[in-house]
């Protein structure tokens, strides 16, 4: 189940996050804006080029990581496409995370990147099923989002930068350009456009008085995004082997409306919860800060 192409891709993209995390932890990024952008571009585009070389040498159209990856029998073709869509969006988000000015955010996607080959090895050795693979892998991707959002809630200034960087619709732009061009566009937008234009504009409306508001908005964004991720991966956790034929029949009868109704059900849950969290955000933030300060005091 684990192929040389995927194994090498995992090493290449994992190394990307290790390098950016180490540079952020030790504050080794160049201070000059353009040199900083060039360094990020070399890491992002260089990884894409290495991945392309790996694909040319070891790639196989019949057995690619997304095409040949087995799914549980209870997951319908429509649901499988939604799960794959969640996986794809997580890959684009991982590239964006490399361009954020925080070591935790740089490190967050590494869990999912390294979890996949481990799970594939366990499946190949008969220690895990394909159901276990997809459930644990999707959970690891979900935790990456959680790590990023916790940092956004605790550090409002990071939330402003992250919102700007994450706003670029890379998954839609990818249809019209090559991965290398997309990587250059991402870095230029994140490292040049955001610091020079978008961030100063946003900071005009930010003061010490409304830092709490930013954290609340970050918390709402976290809830909505996480709910969306749950919707992508819901079939992996809700379905059972015995319900395979029933699910397929319901999906065909509904004409593909099951996913839309799922979004409606998620919305009914998300927005009331978001309102509650908006009110309770200050208490949650104070608890996180107290926990962080207590941890630092314990280490000292």
Short mmCIF file of C-alpha atoms in Angstrom, two decimals:
data_model
loop_
_atom_site.label_atom_id
_atom_site.label_comp_id
_atom_site.label_asym_id
_atom_site.label_seq_id
_atom_site.Cartn_x
_atom_site.Cartn_y
_atom_site.Cartn_z
CA UNK A 1 0.00 0.00 0.00
CA UNK A 2 2.94 2.39 0.44
CA UNK A 3 4.71 3.35 -2.78
CA UNK A 4 8.20 4.83 -3.34
CA UNK A 5 6.70 7.99 -4.84
CA UNK A 6 4.59 8.69 -1.78
CA UNK A 7 7.37 7.78 0.66
CA UNK A 8 9.74 10.26 -1.00
CA UNK A 9 7.03 12.92 -1.27
CA UNK A 10 6.43 12.56 2.45
CA UNK A 11 10.12 13.08 3.17
CA UNK A 12 10.32 16.11 0.86
CA UNK A 13 7.27 17.91 2.21
CA UNK A 14 8.05 16.94 5.79
CA UNK A 15 11.53 18.43 5.42
CA UNK A 16 9.93 21.67 4.22
CA UNK A 17 8.10 22.06 7.53
CA UNK A 18 11.10 21.03 9.61
CA UNK A 19 13.26 23.70 7.95
CA UNK A 20 10.68 26.48 8.35
CA UNK A 21 10.03 25.49 11.97
CA UNK A 22 13.72 25.53 12.87
CA UNK A 23 14.25 28.90 11.17
CA UNK A 24 11.24 30.39 12.98
CA UNK A 25 12.21 28.94 16.37
CA UNK A 26 15.71 30.39 16.16
CA UNK A 27 14.65 33.64 14.45
CA UNK A 28 16.98 32.93 11.53
CA UNK A 29 14.81 34.38 8.76
CA UNK A 30 16.44 37.32 6.90
CA UNK A 31 15.33 40.71 8.22
CA UNK A 32 15.13 42.24 4.75
CA UNK A 33 11.60 41.84 3.36
CA UNK A 34 12.63 40.84 -0.16
CA UNK A 35 15.37 38.51 1.00
CA UNK A 36 12.91 36.92 3.42
CA UNK A 37 10.45 36.39 0.58
CA UNK A 38 13.19 34.91 -1.61
CA UNK A 39 14.16 32.46 1.15
CA UNK A 40 10.56 31.33 1.59
CA UNK A 41 10.19 31.00 -2.19
CA UNK A 42 13.29 28.82 -2.44
CA UNK A 43 11.88 26.49 0.23
CA UNK A 44 8.35 26.31 -1.22
CA UNK A 45 9.22 26.17 -4.92
CA UNK A 46 12.27 23.99 -4.29
CA UNK A 47 10.06 21.42 -2.56
CA UNK A 48 7.64 21.47 -5.50
CA UNK A 49 10.51 20.90 -7.93
CA UNK A 50 11.87 18.02 -5.86
CA UNK A 51 8.37 16.48 -5.76
CA UNK A 52 8.12 16.81 -9.56
CA UNK A 53 11.45 15.01 -10.02
CA UNK A 54 10.28 12.24 -7.68
CA UNK A 55 7.03 11.87 -9.65
CA UNK A 56 8.86 11.66 -12.99
CA UNK A 57 11.24 8.99 -11.72
CA UNK A 58 9.04 6.89 -9.43
CA UNK A 59 5.49 7.94 -10.32
CA UNK A 60 2.89 5.52 -11.64
CA UNK A 61 -0.46 6.59 -13.13
CA UNK A 62 -2.13 3.35 -12.09
CA UNK A 63 -0.91 3.51 -8.49
CA UNK A 64 -0.86 7.10 -7.32
CA UNK A 65 -1.34 7.91 -3.65
CA UNK A 66 -4.83 9.37 -4.10
CA UNK A 67 -6.08 7.04 -6.83
CA UNK A 68 -4.96 3.69 -5.41
CA UNK A 69 -5.63 4.48 -1.76
CA UNK A 70 -8.35 2.00 -0.68
CA UNK A 71 -11.49 3.35 0.98
CA UNK A 72 -13.94 1.41 3.16
CA UNK A 73 -16.70 -0.30 1.19
CA UNK A 74 -19.35 1.68 3.07
CA UNK A 75 -18.07 4.98 1.63
CA UNK A 76 -19.92 5.85 -1.58
CA UNK A 77 -18.10 7.34 -4.61
CA UNK A 78 -19.65 10.75 -3.89
CA UNK A 79 -18.48 10.65 -0.29
CA UNK A 80 -15.04 9.48 -1.39
CA UNK A 81 -14.70 12.58 -3.58
CA UNK A 82 -15.62 14.81 -0.64
CA UNK A 83 -13.01 13.15 1.57
CA UNK A 84 -10.39 13.58 -1.16
CA UNK A 85 -11.42 17.23 -1.44
CA UNK A 86 -10.71 17.65 2.26
CA UNK A 87 -7.31 16.02 1.82
CA UNK A 88 -6.49 18.34 -1.10
CA UNK A 89 -7.48 21.48 0.79
CA UNK A 90 -5.33 20.37 3.71
CA UNK A 91 -2.34 20.10 1.35
CA UNK A 92 -2.84 23.67 0.14
CA UNK A 93 -3.25 24.85 3.74
CA UNK A 94 0.02 23.14 4.66
CA UNK A 95 1.87 25.20 2.03
CA UNK A 96 0.30 28.37 3.41
CA UNK A 97 1.29 27.38 6.95
CA UNK A 98 4.95 27.38 5.83
CA UNK A 99 4.62 31.10 5.14
CA UNK A 100 3.26 32.13 8.54
CA UNK A 101 5.58 33.87 11.05
CA UNK A 102 5.18 31.32 13.84
CA UNK A 103 7.00 28.06 14.58
CA UNK A 104 3.88 26.27 15.85
CA UNK A 105 1.98 27.13 12.67
CA UNK A 106 4.93 26.00 10.55
CA UNK A 107 5.06 22.70 12.45
CA UNK A 108 1.30 21.94 12.59
CA UNK A 109 0.91 20.19 9.17
CA UNK A 110 3.85 17.88 9.87
CA UNK A 111 1.64 15.58 11.96
CA UNK A 112 -0.58 14.71 9.00
CA UNK A 113 2.32 14.49 6.54
CA UNK A 114 4.19 11.93 8.63
CA UNK A 115 1.09 10.10 9.85
CA UNK A 116 0.16 8.94 6.34
CA UNK A 117 3.27 6.79 5.62
CA UNK A 118 3.14 5.35 9.14
CA UNK A 119 -0.48 4.29 8.68
CA UNK A 120 0.25 2.92 5.21
CA UNK A 121 3.00 0.76 6.67
CA UNK A 122 0.63 -0.55 9.36
CA UNK A 123 -1.99 -1.40 6.72
CA UNK A 124 0.60 -3.19 4.57
CA UNK A 125 1.71 -5.26 7.57
CA UNK A 126 -1.89 -6.11 8.45
CA UNK A 127 -1.83 -4.13 11.71
CA UNK A 128 -4.55 -1.69 10.64
CA UNK A 129 -7.47 -1.56 8.22
CA UNK A 130 -8.19 1.02 5.55
CA UNK A 131 -10.94 2.34 7.82
CA UNK A 132 -8.37 2.96 10.56
CA UNK A 133 -6.04 4.58 8.05
CA UNK A 134 -8.57 7.18 6.88
CA UNK A 135 -9.96 7.88 10.33
CA UNK A 136 -6.59 8.47 11.97
CA UNK A 137 -5.20 10.36 8.98
CA UNK A 138 -8.19 12.70 8.79
CA UNK A 139 -7.99 13.24 12.56
CA UNK A 140 -4.31 14.19 12.25
CA UNK A 141 -5.16 16.72 9.53
CA UNK A 142 -7.92 18.10 11.74
CA UNK A 143 -5.51 18.51 14.67
CA UNK A 144 -3.23 20.57 12.44
CA UNK A 145 -6.03 23.09 11.99
CA UNK A 146 -6.68 23.08 15.73
CA UNK A 147 -3.02 23.88 16.48
CA UNK A 148 -3.06 26.84 14.10
CA UNK A 149 -6.31 28.23 15.47
CA UNK A 150 -5.18 27.97 19.09
CA UNK A 151 -2.20 30.13 18.19
CA UNK A 152 -4.49 32.60 16.43
CA UNK A 153 -6.73 32.85 19.49
CA UNK A 154 -3.84 33.31 21.91
CA UNK A 155 -1.93 35.77 19.68
CA UNK A 156 -4.32 38.24 17.97
CA UNK A 157 -1.53 39.75 15.84
CA UNK A 158 -0.91 36.29 14.35
CA UNK A 159 -4.62 36.01 13.58
CA UNK A 160 -4.47 39.11 11.38
CA UNK A 161 -1.48 37.77 9.43
CA UNK A 162 -2.96 34.27 9.16
CA UNK A 163 -6.32 35.55 7.91
CA UNK A 164 -4.54 37.52 5.17
CA UNK A 165 -2.31 34.62 4.10
CA UNK A 166 -5.09 32.03 4.21
CA UNK A 167 -7.43 34.24 2.16
CA UNK A 168 -5.69 33.39 -1.13
CA UNK A 169 -7.92 30.81 -2.93
CA UNK A 170 -5.09 28.50 -3.98
CA UNK A 171 -7.30 25.46 -4.60
CA UNK A 172 -9.21 27.43 -7.27
CA UNK A 173 -6.12 29.09 -8.81
CA UNK A 174 -4.44 25.67 -9.13
CA UNK A 175 -6.81 24.76 -11.98
CA UNK A 176 -5.35 27.46 -14.20
CA UNK A 177 -1.61 27.31 -13.53
CA UNK A 178 1.31 25.03 -12.70
CA UNK A 179 2.38 24.14 -9.12
CA UNK A 180 5.59 26.18 -9.47
CA UNK A 181 3.76 29.33 -10.60
CA UNK A 182 1.21 28.83 -7.85
CA UNK A 183 4.01 28.52 -5.30
CA UNK A 184 5.57 31.79 -6.49
CA UNK A 185 2.19 33.54 -6.36
CA UNK A 186 1.60 32.26 -2.84
CA UNK A 187 4.96 33.46 -1.57
CA UNK A 188 4.66 36.85 -3.30
CA UNK A 189 1.19 37.36 -1.84
CA UNK A 190 2.15 36.18 1.65
CA UNK A 191 5.59 37.78 1.95
CA UNK A 192 5.21 40.99 -0.13
CA UNK A 193 1.57 41.95 -0.66
CA UNK A 194 0.39 41.13 2.86
CA UNK A 195 3.19 42.94 4.79
CA UNK A 196 3.19 46.01 2.52
CA UNK A 197 -0.51 46.45 1.77
CA UNK A 198 -2.98 44.20 3.55
CA UNK A 199 -1.54 44.01 7.07
CA UNK A 200 -0.99 47.79 7.45
CA UNK A 201 -4.54 48.38 6.24
CA UNK A 202 -5.95 45.93 8.78
CA UNK A 203 -3.79 47.29 11.59
CA UNK A 204 -5.36 50.72 11.06
CA UNK A 205 -8.50 49.28 12.63
CA UNK A 206 -6.74 47.34 15.37
CA UNK A 207 -5.93 48.78 18.77
CA UNK A 208 -5.41 47.46 22.27
CA UNK A 209 -9.10 48.03 22.90
CA UNK A 210 -10.28 45.58 20.24
CA UNK A 211 -7.67 42.83 20.61
CA UNK A 212 -10.36 40.86 22.37
CA UNK A 213 -12.66 41.27 19.38
CA UNK A 214 -10.02 39.86 17.05
CA UNK A 215 -9.58 36.84 19.29
CA UNK A 216 -13.32 36.27 19.31
CA UNK A 217 -13.47 36.44 15.53
CA UNK A 218 -10.55 34.02 15.33
CA UNK A 219 -12.44 31.65 17.59
CA UNK A 220 -15.54 31.82 15.40
CA UNK A 221 -13.42 31.20 12.30
CA UNK A 222 -11.89 28.21 14.06
CA UNK A 223 -15.29 26.73 14.87
CA UNK A 224 -16.66 27.22 11.34
CA UNK A 225 -13.51 25.83 9.68
CA UNK A 226 -13.34 22.83 12.00
CA UNK A 227 -17.03 22.14 11.37
CA UNK A 228 -16.32 22.22 7.66
CA UNK A 229 -13.51 19.71 8.14
CA UNK A 230 -15.88 17.49 10.12
CA UNK A 231 -18.30 17.63 7.20
CA UNK A 232 -15.58 16.48 4.79
CA UNK A 233 -14.60 13.50 6.93
CA UNK A 234 -18.01 12.65 8.40
CA UNK A 235 -18.54 9.58 6.14
CA UNK A 236 -15.40 7.95 7.56
CA UNK A 237 -16.75 8.10 11.12
CA UNK A 238 -20.52 7.77 10.62
CA UNK A 239 -20.69 4.87 8.18
CA UNK A 240 -20.29 1.18 8.96
CA UNK A 241 -19.62 -1.79 6.75
CA UNK A 242 -23.16 -3.08 7.19
CA UNK A 243 -24.66 0.18 5.91
CA UNK A 244 -22.77 0.22 2.60
CA UNK A 245 -25.64 -0.77 0.32
CA UNK A 246 -28.11 1.41 2.21
CA UNK A 247 -25.88 4.48 1.92
CA UNK A 248 -25.32 3.92 -1.79
CA UNK A 249 -29.06 3.61 -2.37
CA UNK A 250 -29.85 6.75 -0.38
CA UNK A 251 -27.16 8.68 -2.22
CA UNK A 252 -28.54 7.66 -5.62
CA UNK A 253 -32.15 8.41 -4.62
CA UNK A 254 -31.22 11.83 -3.28
CA UNK A 255 -29.39 12.72 -6.46
CA UNK A 256 -26.34 13.97 -4.62
CA UNK A 257 -28.31 16.08 -2.13
CA UNK A 258 -27.04 14.21 0.92
CA UNK A 259 -23.91 16.36 1.12
CA UNK A 260 -25.91 19.58 0.82
CA UNK A 261 -28.23 18.49 3.61
CA UNK A 262 -25.14 17.65 5.63
CA UNK A 263 -23.95 21.24 5.28
CA UNK A 264 -27.35 22.43 6.45
CA UNK A 265 -27.18 20.21 9.50
CA UNK A 266 -23.67 21.44 10.23
CA UNK A 267 -24.79 25.07 9.91
CA UNK A 268 -27.61 24.51 12.41
CA UNK A 269 -24.97 23.35 14.88
CA UNK A 270 -22.14 25.75 14.04
CA UNK A 271 -23.74 29.16 14.24
CA UNK A 272 -25.39 28.79 17.66
CA UNK A 273 -22.13 27.35 18.98
CA UNK A 274 -20.19 30.21 17.38
CA UNK A 275 -22.44 32.73 19.14
CA UNK A 276 -21.87 31.00 22.48
CA UNK A 277 -18.13 30.95 21.93
CA UNK A 278 -18.17 34.62 20.94
CA UNK A 279 -19.57 35.46 24.35
CA UNK A 280 -17.34 33.00 26.20
CA UNK A 281 -14.12 33.73 24.29
CA UNK A 282 -12.60 36.05 26.95
CA UNK A 283 -12.93 33.36 29.61
CA UNK A 284 -11.40 30.75 27.32
CA UNK A 285 -8.51 33.04 26.39
CA UNK A 286 -7.79 33.87 30.02
CA UNK A 287 -7.74 30.16 30.83
CA UNK A 288 -5.28 29.50 27.99
CA UNK A 289 -3.07 32.38 29.10
CA UNK A 290 -3.11 31.21 32.73
CA UNK A 291 -2.21 27.69 31.60
CA UNK A 292 0.62 29.04 29.45
CA UNK A 293 1.99 31.23 32.26
CA UNK A 294 1.71 28.38 34.75
CA UNK A 295 3.63 26.12 32.38
CA UNK A 296 6.41 28.68 31.99
CA UNK A 297 6.66 29.15 35.75
CA UNK A 298 6.84 25.38 36.23
CA UNK A 299 9.71 25.11 33.72
CA UNK A 300 11.59 27.94 35.43
#
